[in-house]
Coordinates of C-alpha atoms in Angstrom, one line a residue:
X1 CA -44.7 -3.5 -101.0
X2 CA -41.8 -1.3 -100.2
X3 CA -40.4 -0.5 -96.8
X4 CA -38.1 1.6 -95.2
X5 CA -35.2 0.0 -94.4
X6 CA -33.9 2.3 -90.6
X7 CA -30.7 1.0 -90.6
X8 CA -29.6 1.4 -94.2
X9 CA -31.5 4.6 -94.4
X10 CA -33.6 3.4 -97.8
X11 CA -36.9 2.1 -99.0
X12 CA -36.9 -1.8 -99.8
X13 CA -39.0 -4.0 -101.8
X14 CA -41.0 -7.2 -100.4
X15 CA -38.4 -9.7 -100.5
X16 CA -35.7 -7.1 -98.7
X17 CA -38.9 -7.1 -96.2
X18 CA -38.9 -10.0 -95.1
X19 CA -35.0 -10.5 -95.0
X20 CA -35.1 -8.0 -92.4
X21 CA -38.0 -8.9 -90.4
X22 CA -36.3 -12.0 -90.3
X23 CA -32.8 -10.8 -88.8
X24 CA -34.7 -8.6 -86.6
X25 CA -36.5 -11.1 -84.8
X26 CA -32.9 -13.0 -84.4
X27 CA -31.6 -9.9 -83.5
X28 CA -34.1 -9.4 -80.0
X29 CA -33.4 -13.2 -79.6
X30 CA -29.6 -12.4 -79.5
X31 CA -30.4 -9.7 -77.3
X32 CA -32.6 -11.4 -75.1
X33 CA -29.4 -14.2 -74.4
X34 CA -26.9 -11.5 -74.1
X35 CA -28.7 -9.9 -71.7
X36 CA -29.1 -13.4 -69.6
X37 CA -25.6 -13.9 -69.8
X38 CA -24.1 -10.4 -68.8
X39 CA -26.9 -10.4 -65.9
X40 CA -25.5 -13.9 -64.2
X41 CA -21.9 -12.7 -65.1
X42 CA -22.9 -9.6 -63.1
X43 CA -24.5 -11.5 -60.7
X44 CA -21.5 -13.8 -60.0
X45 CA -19.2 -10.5 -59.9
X46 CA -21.3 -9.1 -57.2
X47 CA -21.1 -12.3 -54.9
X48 CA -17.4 -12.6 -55.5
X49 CA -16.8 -9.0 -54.7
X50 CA -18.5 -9.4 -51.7
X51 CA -17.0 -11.9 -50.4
X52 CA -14.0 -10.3 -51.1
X53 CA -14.9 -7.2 -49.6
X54 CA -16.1 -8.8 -46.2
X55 CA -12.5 -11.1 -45.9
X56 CA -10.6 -7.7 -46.5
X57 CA -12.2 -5.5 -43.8
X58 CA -12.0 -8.4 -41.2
X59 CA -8.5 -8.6 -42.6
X60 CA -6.1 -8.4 -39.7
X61 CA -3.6 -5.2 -39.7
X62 CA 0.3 -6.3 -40.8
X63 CA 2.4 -6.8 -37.9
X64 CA 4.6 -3.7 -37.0
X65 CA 7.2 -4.3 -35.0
X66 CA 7.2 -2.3 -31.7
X67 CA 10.0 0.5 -31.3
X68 CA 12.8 0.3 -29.5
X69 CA 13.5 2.6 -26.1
X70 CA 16.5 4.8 -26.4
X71 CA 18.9 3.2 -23.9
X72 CA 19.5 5.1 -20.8
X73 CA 23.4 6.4 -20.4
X74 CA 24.8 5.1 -17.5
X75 CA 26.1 7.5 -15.0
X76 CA 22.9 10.1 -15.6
X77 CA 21.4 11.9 -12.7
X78 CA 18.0 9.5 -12.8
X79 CA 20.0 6.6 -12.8
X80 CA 23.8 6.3 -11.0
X81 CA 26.4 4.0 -11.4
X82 CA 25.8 2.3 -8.2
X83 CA 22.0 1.8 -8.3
X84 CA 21.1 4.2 -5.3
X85 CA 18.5 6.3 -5.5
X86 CA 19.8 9.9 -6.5
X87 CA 20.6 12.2 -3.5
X88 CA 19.2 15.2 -1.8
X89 CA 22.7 16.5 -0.7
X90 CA 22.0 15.1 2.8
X91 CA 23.2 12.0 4.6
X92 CA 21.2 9.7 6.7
X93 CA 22.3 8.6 10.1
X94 CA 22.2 5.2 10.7
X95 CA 19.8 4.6 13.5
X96 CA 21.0 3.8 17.1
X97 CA 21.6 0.2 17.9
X98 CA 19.0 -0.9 20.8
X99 CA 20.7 -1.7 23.6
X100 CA 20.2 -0.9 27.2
X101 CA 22.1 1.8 29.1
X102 CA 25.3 1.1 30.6
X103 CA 25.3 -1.3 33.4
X104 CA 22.1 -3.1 32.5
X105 CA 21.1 -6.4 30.6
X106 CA 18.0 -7.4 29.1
X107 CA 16.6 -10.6 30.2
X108 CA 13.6 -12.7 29.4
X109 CA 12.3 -14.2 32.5
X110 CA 10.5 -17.5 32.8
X111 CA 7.4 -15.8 33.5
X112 CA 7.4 -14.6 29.8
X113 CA 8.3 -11.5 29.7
X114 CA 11.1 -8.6 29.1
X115 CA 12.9 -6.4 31.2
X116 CA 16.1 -4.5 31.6
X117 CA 17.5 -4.8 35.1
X118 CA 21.0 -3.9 36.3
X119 CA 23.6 -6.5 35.6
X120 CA 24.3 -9.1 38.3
X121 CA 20.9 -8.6 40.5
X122 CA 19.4 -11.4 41.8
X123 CA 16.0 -13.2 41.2
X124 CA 13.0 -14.4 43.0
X125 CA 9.7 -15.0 42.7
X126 CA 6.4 -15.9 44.7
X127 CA 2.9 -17.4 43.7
X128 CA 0.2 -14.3 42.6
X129 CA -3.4 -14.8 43.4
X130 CA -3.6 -13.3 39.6
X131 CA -1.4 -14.4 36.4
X132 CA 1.7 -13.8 36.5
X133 CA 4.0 -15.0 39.4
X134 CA 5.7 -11.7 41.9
X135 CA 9.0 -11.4 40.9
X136 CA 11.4 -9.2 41.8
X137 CA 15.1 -8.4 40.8
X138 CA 17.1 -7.7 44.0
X139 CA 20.5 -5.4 44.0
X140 CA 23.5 -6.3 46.0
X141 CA 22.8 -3.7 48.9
X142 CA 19.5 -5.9 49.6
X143 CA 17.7 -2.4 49.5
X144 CA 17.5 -1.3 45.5
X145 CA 14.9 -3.5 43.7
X146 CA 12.9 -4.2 41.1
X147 CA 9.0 -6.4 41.2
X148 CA 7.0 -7.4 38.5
X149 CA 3.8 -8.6 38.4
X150 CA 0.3 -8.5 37.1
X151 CA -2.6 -6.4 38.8
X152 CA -6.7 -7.3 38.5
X153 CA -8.0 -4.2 39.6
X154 CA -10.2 -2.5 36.8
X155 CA -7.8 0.0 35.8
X156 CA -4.1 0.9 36.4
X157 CA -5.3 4.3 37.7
X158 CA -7.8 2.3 40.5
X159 CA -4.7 -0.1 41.4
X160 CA -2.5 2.7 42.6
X161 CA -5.2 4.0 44.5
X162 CA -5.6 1.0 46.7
X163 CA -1.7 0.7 46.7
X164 CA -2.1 4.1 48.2
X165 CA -4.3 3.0 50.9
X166 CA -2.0 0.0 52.0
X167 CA 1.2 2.4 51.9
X168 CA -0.4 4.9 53.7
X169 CA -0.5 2.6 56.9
X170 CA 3.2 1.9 56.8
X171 CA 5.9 3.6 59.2
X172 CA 7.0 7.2 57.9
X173 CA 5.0 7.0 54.5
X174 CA 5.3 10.3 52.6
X175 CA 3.0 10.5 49.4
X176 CA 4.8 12.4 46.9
X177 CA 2.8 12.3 44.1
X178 CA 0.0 9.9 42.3
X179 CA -1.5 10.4 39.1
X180 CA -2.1 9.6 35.8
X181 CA 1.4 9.5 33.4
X182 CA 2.0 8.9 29.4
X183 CA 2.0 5.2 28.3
X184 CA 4.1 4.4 25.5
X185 CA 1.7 1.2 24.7
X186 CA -1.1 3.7 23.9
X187 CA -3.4 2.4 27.1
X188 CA -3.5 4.1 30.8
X189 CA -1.3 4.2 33.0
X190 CA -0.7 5.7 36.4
X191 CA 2.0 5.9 38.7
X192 CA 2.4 6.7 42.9
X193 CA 5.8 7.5 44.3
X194 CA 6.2 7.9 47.9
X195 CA 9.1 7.6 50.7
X196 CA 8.3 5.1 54.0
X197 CA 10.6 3.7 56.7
X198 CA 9.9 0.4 55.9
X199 CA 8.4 -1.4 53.2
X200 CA 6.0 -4.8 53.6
X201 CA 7.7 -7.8 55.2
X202 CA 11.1 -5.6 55.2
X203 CA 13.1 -3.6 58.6
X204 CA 12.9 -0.4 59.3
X205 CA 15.6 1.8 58.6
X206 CA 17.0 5.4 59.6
X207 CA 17.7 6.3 55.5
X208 CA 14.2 5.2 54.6
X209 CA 13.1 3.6 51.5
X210 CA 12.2 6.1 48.0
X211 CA 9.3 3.9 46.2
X212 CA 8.1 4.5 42.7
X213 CA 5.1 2.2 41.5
X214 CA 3.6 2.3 38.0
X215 CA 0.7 0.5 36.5
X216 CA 0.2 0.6 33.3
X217 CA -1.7 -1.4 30.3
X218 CA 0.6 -3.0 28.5
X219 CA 0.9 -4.0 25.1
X220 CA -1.7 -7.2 25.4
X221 CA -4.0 -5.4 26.7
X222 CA -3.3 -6.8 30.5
X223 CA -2.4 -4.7 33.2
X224 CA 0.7 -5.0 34.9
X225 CA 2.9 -3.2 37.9
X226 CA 6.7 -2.1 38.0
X227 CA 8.3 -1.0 40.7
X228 CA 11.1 0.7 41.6
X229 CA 12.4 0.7 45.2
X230 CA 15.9 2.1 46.7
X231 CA 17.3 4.1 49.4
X232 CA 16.1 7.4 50.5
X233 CA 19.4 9.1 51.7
X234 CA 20.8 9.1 48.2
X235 CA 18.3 11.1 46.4
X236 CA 15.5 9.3 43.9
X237 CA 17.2 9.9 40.7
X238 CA 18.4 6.2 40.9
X239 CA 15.1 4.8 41.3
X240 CA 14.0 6.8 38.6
X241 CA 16.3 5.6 36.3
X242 CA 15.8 2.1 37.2
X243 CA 12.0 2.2 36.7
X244 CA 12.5 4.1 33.6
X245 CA 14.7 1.5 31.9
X246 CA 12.8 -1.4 33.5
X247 CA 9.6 0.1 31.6
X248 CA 11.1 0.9 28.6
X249 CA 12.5 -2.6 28.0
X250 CA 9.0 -4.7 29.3
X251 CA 7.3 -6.9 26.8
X252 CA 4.3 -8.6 28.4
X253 CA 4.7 -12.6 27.7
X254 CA 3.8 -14.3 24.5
X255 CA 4.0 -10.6 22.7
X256 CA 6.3 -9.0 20.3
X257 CA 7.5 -5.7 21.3
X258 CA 10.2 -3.7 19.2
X259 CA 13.3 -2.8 21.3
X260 CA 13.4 0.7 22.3
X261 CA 14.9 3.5 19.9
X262 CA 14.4 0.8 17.1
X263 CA 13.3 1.3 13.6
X264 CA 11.2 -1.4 13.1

């Protein structure tokens, strides 16, 4: 029987047959193993690349050194040759050294606390009912004072008042004024100024005696007197002036207080 041989394009006899029945079934063997083969080969490819692919995008970025800053010149308007700060055109005034006017020291009395009193003035003191010890700073003439001491009535404002009522008794007195007035500690304060002939436990003289008494909240929240006394006959710009300073310089005890016309 002849056949037609596909491959070689022609018809071929029996024996040719079975030659290539033969090498055809070797041939879809051959196939069947190459196409085993190049499958795991593929298969093993496919693993590897993906392993590789994972271990490259987790793959840190190469290290690129930072750049450098363009150094500043030195001597530029942002940055001067001494350090300072670069100037507006103005100069600042160095702030006033705290110190007390002219003729007076500060002192810090054994009660506790600061004051500015004339130089050379004498001290005393006697026992208070309430806190503090009376003291009081004494000038040579035996009239100018100053007393400090520490007052239990509600309020500054309601001490005066009753220190109104006690004056008022006295030989001469004169209210000139009683009223609230500014408190550089931020609390009340109130102040009563008047002129007598005599003062508690003192003579009575023909000049008189010019009185200024403040109470005021200090800066421990206690409330505290300062008074000014002095002579009438030489006007009460003196007394003034000594209550003024005395005020300005008090620090109640165991407190910090910045000097005045300080900074800090």
């Amino acid at each position: 029987m002849r056949v037609f041989d596909t491959e070689r394009q022609e018809w071929a006899d029996s024996r040719r047959e079975r030659l290539f029945d033969a090498e055809r079934s070797l041939d879809l063997r051959r196939q069947r193993i190459v196409l085993q083969r190049t499958a795991i080969v593929l298969a093993v490819c496919g693993v590897a690349f993906g392993t590789w692919a994972l271990g490259w995008k987790d793959e840190p970025k190469p290290y690129r050194p930072p750049a450098e800053e363009a150094p500043v010149a030195s001597g530029t308007p942002d940055t001067p040759d001494d350090g300072a700060p670069p100037s507006d055109g103005t100069e600042t005034e160095p702030s006033p050294s705290a110190t007390p006017p002219a003729g007076f020291e500060v002192l810090t009395d054994t009660e506790g606390f600061r004051i500015a009193v004339p130089e050379g003035w004498t001290r005393d003191s006697t026992d208070s009912q309430y806190g503090i010890d009376i003291v009081e700073y004494r000038g040579p003439d035996d009239v100018s004072r100053v007393q400090v001491f520490q007052v239990m009535e509600s309020s500054p404002y309601a001490s005066v008042e009753e220190a109104q009522k006690a004056g008022s008794r006295l030989d001469g007195y004169r209210k000139i004024g009683l009223d609230y007035v500014a408190n550089p500690d931020g609390g009340e304060a109130a102040e009563h100024e008047y002129t007598a002939d005599e003062l508690n436990g003192e003579p009575t003289t023909t000049s008189g005696y010019h009185a200024i008494d403040l109470r005021f909240t200090a800066a421990d929240d206690n409330n505290y007197a300062v008074i000014a006394y002095g002579s009438e006959s030489d006007g009460t710009d003196d007394e003034r002036a000594l209550l003024d300073t005395a005020r300005a310089w008090f620090c109640p005890p165991a407190t910090e207080c910045a000097a005045p016309g300080s900074t800090s």
